[in-house]
Coordinates of C-alpha atoms in Angstrom, one line a residue:
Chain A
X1 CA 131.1 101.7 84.0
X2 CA 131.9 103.5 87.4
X3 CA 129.7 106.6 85.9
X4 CA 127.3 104.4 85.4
X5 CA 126.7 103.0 88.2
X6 CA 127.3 106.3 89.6
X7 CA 124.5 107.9 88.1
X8 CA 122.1 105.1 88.5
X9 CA 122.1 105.0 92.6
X10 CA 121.8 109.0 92.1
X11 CA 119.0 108.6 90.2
X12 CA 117.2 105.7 92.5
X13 CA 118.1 107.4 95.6
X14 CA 116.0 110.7 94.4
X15 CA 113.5 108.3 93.4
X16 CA 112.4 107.0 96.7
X17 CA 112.1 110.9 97.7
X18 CA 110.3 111.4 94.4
X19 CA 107.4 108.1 94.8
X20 CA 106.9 109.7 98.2
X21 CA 106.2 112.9 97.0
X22 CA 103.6 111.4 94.2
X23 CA 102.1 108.7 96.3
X24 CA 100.0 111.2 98.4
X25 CA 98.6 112.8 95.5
X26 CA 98.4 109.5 93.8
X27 CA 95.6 108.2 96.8
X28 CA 94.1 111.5 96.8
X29 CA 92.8 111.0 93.1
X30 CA 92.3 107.6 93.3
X31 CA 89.8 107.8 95.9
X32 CA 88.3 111.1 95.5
X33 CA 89.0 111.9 92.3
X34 CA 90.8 115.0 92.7
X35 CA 93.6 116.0 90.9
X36 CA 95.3 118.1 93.8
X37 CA 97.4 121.2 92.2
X38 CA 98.3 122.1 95.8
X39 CA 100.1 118.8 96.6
X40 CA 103.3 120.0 95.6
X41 CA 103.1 123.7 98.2
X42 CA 101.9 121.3 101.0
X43 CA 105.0 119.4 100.4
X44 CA 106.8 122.7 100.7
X45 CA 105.0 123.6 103.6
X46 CA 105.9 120.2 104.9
X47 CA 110.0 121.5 104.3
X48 CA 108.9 124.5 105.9
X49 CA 108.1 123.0 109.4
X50 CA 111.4 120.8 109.3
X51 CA 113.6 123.8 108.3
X52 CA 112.1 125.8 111.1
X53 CA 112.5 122.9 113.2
X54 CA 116.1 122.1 112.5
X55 CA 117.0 125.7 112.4
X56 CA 115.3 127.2 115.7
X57 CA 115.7 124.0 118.0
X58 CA 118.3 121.7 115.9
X59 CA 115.6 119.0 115.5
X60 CA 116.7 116.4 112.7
X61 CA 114.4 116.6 109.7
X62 CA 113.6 112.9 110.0
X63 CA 113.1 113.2 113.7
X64 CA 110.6 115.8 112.5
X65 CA 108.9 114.0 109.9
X66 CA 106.1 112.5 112.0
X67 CA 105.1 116.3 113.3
X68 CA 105.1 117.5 109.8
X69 CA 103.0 114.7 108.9
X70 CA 100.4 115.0 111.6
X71 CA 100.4 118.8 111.4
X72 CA 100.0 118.8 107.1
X73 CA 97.0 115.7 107.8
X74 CA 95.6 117.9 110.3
X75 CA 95.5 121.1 107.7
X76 CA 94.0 118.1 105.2
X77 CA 91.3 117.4 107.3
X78 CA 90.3 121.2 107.6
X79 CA 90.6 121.5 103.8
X80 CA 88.6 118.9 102.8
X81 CA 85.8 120.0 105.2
X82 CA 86.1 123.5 104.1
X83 CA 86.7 122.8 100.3
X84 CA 85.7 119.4 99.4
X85 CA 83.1 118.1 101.3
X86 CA 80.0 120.2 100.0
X87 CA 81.4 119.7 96.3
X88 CA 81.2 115.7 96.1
X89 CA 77.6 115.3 94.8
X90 CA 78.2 118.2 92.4
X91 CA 77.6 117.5 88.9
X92 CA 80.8 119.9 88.1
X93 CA 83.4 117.7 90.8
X94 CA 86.1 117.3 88.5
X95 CA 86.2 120.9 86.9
X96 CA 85.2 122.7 90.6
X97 CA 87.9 120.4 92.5
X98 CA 90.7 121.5 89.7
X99 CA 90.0 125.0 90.2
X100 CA 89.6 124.7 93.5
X101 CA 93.0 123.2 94.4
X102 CA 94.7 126.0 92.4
X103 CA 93.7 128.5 94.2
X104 CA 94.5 126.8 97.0
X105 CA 97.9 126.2 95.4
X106 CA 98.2 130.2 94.8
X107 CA 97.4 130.7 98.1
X108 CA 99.0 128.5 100.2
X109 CA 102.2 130.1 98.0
X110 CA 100.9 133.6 98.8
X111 CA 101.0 132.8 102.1
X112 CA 104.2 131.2 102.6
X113 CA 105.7 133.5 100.5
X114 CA 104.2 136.4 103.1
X115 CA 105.7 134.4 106.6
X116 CA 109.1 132.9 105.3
X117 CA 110.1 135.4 101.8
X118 CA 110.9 133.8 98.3
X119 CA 114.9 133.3 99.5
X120 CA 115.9 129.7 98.9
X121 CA 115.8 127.6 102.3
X122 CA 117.6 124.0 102.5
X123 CA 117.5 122.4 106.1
X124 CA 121.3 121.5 106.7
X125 CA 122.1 118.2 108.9
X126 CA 125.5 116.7 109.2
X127 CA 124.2 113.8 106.6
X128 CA 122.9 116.4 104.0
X129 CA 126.6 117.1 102.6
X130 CA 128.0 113.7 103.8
X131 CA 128.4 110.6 101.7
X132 CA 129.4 106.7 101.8
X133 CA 132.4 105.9 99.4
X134 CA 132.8 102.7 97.6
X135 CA 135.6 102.9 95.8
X136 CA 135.0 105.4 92.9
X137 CA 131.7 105.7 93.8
X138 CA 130.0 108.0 96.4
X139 CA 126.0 107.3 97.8
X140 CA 125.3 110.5 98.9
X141 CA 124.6 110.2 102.6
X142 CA 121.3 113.0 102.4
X143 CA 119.7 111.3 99.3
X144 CA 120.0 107.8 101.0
X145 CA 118.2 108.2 104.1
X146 CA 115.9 110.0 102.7
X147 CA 115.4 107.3 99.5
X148 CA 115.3 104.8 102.8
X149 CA 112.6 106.6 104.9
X150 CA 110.2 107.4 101.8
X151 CA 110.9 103.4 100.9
X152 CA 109.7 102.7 104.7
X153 CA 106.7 105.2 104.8
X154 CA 105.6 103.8 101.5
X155 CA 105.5 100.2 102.2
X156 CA 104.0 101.0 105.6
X157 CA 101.2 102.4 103.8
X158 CA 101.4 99.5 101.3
X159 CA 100.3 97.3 104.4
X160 CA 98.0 99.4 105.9
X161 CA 96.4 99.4 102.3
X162 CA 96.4 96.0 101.6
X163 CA 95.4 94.5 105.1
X164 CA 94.0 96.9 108.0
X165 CA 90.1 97.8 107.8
X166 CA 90.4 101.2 106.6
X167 CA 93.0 100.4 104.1
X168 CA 90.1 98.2 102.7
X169 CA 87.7 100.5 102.5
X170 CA 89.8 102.8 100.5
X171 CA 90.8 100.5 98.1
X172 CA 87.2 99.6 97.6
X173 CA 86.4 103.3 97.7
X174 CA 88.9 103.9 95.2
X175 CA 87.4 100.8 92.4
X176 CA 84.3 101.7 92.7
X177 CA 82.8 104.3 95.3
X178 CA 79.1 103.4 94.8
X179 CA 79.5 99.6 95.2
X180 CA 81.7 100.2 98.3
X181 CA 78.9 102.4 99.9
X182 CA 76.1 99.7 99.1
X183 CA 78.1 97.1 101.2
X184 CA 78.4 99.5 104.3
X185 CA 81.4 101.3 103.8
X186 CA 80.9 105.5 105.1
X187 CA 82.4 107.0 101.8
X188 CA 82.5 110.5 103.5
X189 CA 84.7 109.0 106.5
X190 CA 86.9 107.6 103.7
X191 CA 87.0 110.5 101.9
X192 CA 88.5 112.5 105.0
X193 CA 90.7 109.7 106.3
X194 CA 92.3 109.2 102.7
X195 CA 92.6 113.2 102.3
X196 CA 94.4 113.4 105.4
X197 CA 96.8 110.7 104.8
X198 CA 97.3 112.2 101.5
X199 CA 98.6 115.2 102.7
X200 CA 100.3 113.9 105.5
X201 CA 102.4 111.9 103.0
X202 CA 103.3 115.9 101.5
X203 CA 103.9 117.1 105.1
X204 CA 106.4 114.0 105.7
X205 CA 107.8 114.3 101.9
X206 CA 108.5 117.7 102.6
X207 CA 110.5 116.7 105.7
X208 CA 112.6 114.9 103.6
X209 CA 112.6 117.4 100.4
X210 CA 113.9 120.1 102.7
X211 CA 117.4 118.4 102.8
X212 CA 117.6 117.1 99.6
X213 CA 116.6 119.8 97.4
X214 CA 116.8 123.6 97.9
X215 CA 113.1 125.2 98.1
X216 CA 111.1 128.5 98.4
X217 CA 107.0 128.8 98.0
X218 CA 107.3 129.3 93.6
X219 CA 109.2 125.8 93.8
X220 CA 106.1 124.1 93.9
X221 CA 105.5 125.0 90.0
X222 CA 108.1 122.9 89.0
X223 CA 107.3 120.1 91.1
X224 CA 103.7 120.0 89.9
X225 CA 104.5 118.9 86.6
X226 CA 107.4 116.5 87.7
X227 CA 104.6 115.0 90.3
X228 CA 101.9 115.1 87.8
X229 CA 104.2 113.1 85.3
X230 CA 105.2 110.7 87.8
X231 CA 101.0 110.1 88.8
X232 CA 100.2 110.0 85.1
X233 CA 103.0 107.3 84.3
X234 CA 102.3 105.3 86.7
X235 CA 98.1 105.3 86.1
X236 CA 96.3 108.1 88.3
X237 CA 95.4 106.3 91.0
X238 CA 97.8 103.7 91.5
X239 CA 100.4 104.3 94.5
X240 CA 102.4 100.4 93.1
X241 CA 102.9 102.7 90.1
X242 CA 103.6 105.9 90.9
X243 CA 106.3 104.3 93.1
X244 CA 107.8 102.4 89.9
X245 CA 107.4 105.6 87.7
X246 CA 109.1 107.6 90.3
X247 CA 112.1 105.0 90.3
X248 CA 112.2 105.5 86.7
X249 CA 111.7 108.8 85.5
X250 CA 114.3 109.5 88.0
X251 CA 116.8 107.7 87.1
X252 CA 116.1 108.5 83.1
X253 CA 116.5 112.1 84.2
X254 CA 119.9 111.5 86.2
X255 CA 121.2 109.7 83.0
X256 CA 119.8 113.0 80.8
X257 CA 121.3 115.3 83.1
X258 CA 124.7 113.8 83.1
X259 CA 125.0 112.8 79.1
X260 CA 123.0 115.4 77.8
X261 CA 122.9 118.6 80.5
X262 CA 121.4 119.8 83.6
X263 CA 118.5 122.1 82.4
X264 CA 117.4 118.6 80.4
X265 CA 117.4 116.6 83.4
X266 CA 113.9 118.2 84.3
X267 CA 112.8 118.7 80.8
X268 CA 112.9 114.7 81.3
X269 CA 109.7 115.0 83.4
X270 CA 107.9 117.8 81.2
X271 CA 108.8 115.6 78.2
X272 CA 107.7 112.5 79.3
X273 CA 104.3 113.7 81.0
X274 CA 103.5 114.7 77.3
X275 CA 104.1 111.5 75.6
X276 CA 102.4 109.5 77.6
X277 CA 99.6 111.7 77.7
X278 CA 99.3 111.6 73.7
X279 CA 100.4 107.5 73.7
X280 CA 99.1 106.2 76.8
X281 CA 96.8 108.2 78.8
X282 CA 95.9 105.4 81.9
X283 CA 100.1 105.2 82.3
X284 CA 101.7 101.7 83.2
X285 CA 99.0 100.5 85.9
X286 CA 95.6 102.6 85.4
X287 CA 92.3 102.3 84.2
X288 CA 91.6 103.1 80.3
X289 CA 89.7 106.2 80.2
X290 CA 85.8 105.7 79.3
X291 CA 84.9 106.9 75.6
X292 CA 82.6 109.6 75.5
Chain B
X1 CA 52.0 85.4 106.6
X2 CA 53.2 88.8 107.8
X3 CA 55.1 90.9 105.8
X4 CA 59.0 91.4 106.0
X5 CA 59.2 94.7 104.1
X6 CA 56.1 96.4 102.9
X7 CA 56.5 99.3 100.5
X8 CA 53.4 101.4 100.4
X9 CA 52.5 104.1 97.8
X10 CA 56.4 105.6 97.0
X11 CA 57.3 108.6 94.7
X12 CA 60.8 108.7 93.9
X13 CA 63.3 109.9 90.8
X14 CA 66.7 111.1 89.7
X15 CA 68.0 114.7 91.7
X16 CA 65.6 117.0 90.9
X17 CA 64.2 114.9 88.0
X18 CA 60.4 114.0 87.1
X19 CA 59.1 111.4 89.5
X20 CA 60.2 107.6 88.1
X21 CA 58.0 105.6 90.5
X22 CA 54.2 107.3 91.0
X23 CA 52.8 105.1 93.6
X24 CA 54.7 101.8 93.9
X25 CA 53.9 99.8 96.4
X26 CA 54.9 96.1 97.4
X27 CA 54.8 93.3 99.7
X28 CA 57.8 91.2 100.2
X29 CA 57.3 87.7 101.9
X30 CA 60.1 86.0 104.3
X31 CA 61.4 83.1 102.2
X32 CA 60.3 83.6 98.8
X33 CA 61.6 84.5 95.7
X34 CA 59.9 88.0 94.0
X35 CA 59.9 88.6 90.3
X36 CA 59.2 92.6 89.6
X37 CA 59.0 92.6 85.4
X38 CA 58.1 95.3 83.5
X39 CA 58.9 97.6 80.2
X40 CA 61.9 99.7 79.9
X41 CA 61.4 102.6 82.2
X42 CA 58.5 101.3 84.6
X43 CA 60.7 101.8 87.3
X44 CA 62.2 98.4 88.7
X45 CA 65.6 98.8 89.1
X46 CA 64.2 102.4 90.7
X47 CA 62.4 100.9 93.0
X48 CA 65.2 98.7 94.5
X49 CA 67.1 101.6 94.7
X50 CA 64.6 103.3 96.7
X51 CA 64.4 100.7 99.3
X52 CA 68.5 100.5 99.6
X53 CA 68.5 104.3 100.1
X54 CA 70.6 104.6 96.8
X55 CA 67.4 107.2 95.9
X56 CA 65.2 109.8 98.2
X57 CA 61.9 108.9 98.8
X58 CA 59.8 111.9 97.8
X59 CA 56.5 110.1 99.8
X60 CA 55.4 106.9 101.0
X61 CA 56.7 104.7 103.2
X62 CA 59.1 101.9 103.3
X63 CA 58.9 99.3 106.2
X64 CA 61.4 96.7 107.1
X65 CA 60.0 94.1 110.0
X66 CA 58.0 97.5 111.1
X67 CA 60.8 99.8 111.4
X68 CA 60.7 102.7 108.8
X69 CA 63.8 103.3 106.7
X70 CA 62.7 105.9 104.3
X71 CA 66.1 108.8 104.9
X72 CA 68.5 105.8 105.9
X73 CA 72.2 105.9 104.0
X74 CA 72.3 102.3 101.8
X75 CA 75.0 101.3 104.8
X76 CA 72.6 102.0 107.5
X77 CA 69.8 100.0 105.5
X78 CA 73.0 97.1 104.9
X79 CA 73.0 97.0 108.7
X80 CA 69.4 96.4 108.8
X81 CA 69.3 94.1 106.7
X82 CA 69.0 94.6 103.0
X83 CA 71.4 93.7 100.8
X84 CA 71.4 95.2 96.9
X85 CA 72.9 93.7 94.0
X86 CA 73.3 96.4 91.3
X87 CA 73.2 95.5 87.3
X88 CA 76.9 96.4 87.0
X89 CA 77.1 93.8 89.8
X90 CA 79.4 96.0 92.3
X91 CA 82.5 94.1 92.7
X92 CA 86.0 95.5 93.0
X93 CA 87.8 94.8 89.8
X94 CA 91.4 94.5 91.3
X95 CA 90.5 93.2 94.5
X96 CA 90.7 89.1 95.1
X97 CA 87.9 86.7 95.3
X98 CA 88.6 86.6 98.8
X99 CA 89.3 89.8 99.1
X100 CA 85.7 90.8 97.6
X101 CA 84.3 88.5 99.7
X102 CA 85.8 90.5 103.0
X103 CA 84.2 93.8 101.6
X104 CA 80.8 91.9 101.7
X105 CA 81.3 91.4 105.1
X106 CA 83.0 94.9 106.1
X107 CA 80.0 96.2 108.3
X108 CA 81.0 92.8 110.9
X109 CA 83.4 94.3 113.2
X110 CA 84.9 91.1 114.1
X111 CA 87.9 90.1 112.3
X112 CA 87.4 86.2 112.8
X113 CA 83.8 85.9 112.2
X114 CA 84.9 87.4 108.9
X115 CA 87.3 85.0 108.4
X116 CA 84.7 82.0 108.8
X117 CA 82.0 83.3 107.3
X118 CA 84.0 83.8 103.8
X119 CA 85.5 80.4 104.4
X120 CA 82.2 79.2 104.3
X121 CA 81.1 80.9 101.5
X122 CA 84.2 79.6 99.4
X123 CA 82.9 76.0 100.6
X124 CA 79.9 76.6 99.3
X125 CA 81.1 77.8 96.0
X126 CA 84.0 75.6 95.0
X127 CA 84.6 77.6 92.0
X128 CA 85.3 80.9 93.9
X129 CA 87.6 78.7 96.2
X130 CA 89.3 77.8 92.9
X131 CA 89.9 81.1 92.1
X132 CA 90.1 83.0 95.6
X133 CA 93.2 84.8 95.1
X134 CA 92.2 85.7 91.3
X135 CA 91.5 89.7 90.8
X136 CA 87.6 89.9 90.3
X137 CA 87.6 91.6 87.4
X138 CA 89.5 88.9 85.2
X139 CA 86.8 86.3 85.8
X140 CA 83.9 85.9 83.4
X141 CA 80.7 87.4 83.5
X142 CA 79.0 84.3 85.2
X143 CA 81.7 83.8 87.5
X144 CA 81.5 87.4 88.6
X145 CA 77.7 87.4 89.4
X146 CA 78.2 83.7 91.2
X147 CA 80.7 85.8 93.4
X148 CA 78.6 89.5 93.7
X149 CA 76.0 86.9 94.7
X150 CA 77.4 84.8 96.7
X151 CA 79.0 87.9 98.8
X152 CA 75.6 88.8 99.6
X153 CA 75.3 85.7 102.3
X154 CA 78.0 86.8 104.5
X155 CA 76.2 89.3 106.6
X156 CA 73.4 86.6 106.2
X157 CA 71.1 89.1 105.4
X158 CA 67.1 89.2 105.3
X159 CA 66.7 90.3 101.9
X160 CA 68.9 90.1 99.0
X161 CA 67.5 92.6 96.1
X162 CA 69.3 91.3 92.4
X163 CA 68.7 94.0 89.7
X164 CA 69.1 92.0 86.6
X165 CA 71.1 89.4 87.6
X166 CA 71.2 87.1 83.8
X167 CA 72.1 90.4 82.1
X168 CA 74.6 89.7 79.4
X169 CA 74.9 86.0 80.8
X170 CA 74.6 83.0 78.5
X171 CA 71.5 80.9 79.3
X172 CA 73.1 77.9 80.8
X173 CA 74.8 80.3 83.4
X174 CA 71.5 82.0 83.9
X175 CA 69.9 78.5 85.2
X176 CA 72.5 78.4 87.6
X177 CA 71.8 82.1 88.9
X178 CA 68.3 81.0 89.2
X179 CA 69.4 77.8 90.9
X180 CA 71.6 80.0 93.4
X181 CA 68.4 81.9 94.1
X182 CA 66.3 78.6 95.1
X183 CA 69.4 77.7 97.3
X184 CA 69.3 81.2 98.6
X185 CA 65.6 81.1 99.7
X186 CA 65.8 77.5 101.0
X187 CA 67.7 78.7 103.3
X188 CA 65.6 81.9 104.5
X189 CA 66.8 84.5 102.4
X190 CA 64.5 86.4 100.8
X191 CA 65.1 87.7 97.2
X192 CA 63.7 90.0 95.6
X193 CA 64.5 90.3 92.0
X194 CA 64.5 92.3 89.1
X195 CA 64.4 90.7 85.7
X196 CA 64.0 91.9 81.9
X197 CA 63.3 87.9 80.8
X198 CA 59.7 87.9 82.0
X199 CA 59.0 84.5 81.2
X200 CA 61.9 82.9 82.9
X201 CA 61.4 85.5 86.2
X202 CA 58.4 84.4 86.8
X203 CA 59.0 80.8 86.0
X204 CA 61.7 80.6 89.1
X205 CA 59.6 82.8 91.5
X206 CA 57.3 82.4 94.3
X207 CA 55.7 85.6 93.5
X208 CA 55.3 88.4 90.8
X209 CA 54.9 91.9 90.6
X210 CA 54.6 94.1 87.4
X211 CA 55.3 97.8 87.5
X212 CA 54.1 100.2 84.6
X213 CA 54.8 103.9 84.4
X214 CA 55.9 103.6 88.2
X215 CA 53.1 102.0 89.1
X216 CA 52.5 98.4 90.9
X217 CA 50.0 97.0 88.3
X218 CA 49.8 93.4 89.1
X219 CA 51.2 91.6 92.4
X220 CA 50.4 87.8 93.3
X221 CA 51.4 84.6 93.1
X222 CA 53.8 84.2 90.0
X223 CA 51.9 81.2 89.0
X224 CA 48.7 83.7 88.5
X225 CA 50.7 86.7 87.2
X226 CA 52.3 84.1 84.3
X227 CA 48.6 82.8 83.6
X228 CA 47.1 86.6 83.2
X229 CA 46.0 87.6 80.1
X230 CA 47.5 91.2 80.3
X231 CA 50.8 89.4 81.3
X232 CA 50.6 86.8 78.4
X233 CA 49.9 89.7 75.8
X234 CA 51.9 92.8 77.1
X235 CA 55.1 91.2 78.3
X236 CA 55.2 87.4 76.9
X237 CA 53.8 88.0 73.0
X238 CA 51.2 86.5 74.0
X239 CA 52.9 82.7 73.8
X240 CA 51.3 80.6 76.4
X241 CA 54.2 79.8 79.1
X242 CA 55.0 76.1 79.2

């Protein structure tokens, strides 16, 4: 029972870091549609600027996390001008925004990979290898805080969401763009202020992601597909359930990697992005898919 | 009685696409309720797009209280304005009754105007208070276009422009659409209205206006446009109206 329980807070406290991670690239599909391939090396980028951080000036990684998130929205800003913008009224969106954000992805990894080498990086606070005991059971301390934070950032965007102006417009954006631009709302502005945030959730994920998990630019590969399962469980689109997907994947794959073996724990994500693909495309909380 | 919007002699289509109106033109009074019937493809629901800026305007003109809109974005006509109803009656599926209501009124800045203006509107419309924290897109199809509608009168707007607004409706629901109309112009709104029902348009309207191959063919009193032969034969079957 004590493994048990054991394995389950392992599994929700990665969670957290995990819905963070998604929930950026979640917004950025549900309001423009793109399925972002590059989310995952902004998020490394993001681990970047806190290990450089941490490791040149000894500035915490969570201290950090608001510079890493202001600095990646910035860069979103920028990209969306440069990339996005002039392809929205394109007839070939979908396919052009697809191949678009791999490159980026290649790129951003080229780049990375040129300033900072492939060598594996981990930003290393006091909390990182620290841990709460209760009884037989350890929380480790790392994993917490940053299950905690991502919880905080989440529901703070939850609420901006749900009640400020912009967060209405989004959502309206996000149902139905045309509608939303008939009753005064400046799509384009949307579009920017929704990519930004979207990759300023990566920038602060990666704050988090660069003291919980070991990284180097090629990482991002295998975090595509864990993200992309997590966005396609939950419903593309839908940042309520990419958060719940996150929570559960995550803790399916803890459970797999103890009972079953390590290398399965991330087959979990692979695995499960399949099935529901072939049994239930629009995930727990999306939209069916329109027949052709 | 002057004109609130005159459209005069517009060209407009689909991208690059062949032209869908050739010449449209139309007057809209303040106060009344327009009828603009027509066949498939004669360019109605074209020609409200035009004048919410949904479309280009290849020529003509397009002239709100004698300001010129033609090259406005459908917010900056909003903000003049207009106010467009679209078939698929733009609401947000899994947004609130209240909280669709808020989007109609998203160009107000001010928070509490807001506030009371979709309070009003739910006194208004008792079934919307009924179900003003139910998702939008769970209500029926009536119930939807009372609230797509009905979200239209926040900004109390000068026009209101309803592209098919019994579409898919049962008729009893459909007489209370019109009835909303009636209320709607009572109080100063102007409608402007797009309807495949010819006979029942025209019957609820102050005025009617029949396009053909993107052309305005007929435009008058809907009294006169009901009683016209070409009316009676081309869009009615030729059955007399009632």
């Amino acid at each position: 029972m004590a493994q048990f329980i054991q394995v389950l807070i392992l599994g929700l406290a990665l969670g957290g870091v995990i819905a963070l991670m998604g929930s950026g690239l979640s917004l950025v599909f549900g309001v423009m549609r793109i399925v972002n391939l590059a989310h995952p090396s902004l998020i490394i980028a993001g681990a970047y600027v806190a290990y450089w951080a941490f490791k040149l000036w000894g500035i915490d990684p969570i201290v950090m996390l608001p510079v890493a998130a202001l600095i990646l929205a910035g860069i979103g800003v920028l990209l969306y001008r440069l990339m996005f913008e002039k392809e929205a009224k394109s007839a070939r969106y979908s396919e052009m925004t697809v191949l678009l954000t791999f490159a980026l992805a290649m790129m951003v990894e080229g780049l990375l990979g040129a300033f900072f080498t492939n060598t594996q990086r981990v930003t290393s606070p006091d909390y990182a290898t620290d841990a709460f005991f209760l009884g037989d059971i350890f929380i480790p301390k790392g994993q917490l805080y940053a299950g905690i934070v991502s919880l905080v950032i989440i529901g703070a965007l939850a609420l901006f969401l749900k009640y400020s102006r912009m967060g209405y417009a989004i959502r309206a954006t996000t149902q139905n763009r045309d509608a939303a631009e008939l009753l005064g709302v400046n799509v384009n502005l949307v579009s920017v202020v929704a990519f930004a945030i979207g990759i300023g959730l990566a920038g602060a994920a990666g704050a988090l992601v660069s003291f919980v998990f070991s990284f180097f630019p090629a990482k991002q590969w295998e975090w595509i597909a864990m993200l992309m399962s997590v966005v396609v469980l939950g419903g593309m689109g839908s940042i309520l359930g990419t958060v719940v997907a996150a929570f559960s994947l995550s803790v399916i794959a803890a459970f797999v990697g103890t009972w079953v073996g390590a290398t399965w724990s991330t087959m979990t994500f692979f695995l499960a992005l399949f099935v529901i693909l072939l049994i239930r495309p629009e995930g727990l909380f999306g939209e069916k898919p329109e027949m052709a | 009685m002057t004109a609130l919007l005159e459209v005069t002699n517009i060209t407009a289509g689909y991208g690059d696409g062949p032209a869908i109106l050739d010449g449209a033109h139309l007057t809209v009074v303040p106060g009344k309720v327009h009828c603009i019937i027509g066949p498939n493809g004669a360019g109605k629901s074209t020609l409200l797009k035009a004048i919410c800026g949904m479309l280009k305007i290849r020529k003509g003109d397009v002239v709100l209280k004698g300001e010129r809109l033609n090259g406005l974005r459908p917010d900056q006509i909003l903000r003049k304005g207009i106010c467009f109803v679209p078939q698929e009656r733009a609401l947000f599926p899994k947004m609130t009754v209240r909280e669709n209501l808020r989007m109609g009124g998203f160009i107000l800045g001010n928070a509490k105007e807001l506030d009371r203006s979709v309070d009003a509107i739910l006194d208004r419309f008792p079934i919307l208070r009924e179900r003003a924290n139910q998702h939008a897109g769970t209500m029926s199809g009536g119930q939807q276009q009372t609230l797509a509608m009905a979200r239209t009168l926040i900004i109390r707007p000068d026009i209101v422009m309803l592209d098919e607004p019994s579409l898919g409706l049962a008729p009893k629901i459909v007489q209370e659409m019109f009835s909303i109309m009636k209320m709607m112009s009572e109080e100063g709104v102007t409608v402007l209205l797009v309807e495949q029902n010819a006979l029942m348009g025209l019957k609820n309207s102050d005025i009617g206006v029949v396009l053909d191959l993107g052309r305005t063919l007929i435009e008058g009193p809907a009294a006169d446009v009901l009683a016209d032969p070409r009316i009676q034969e081309l869009y009615l079957g030729g059955r007399k109206a009632a």
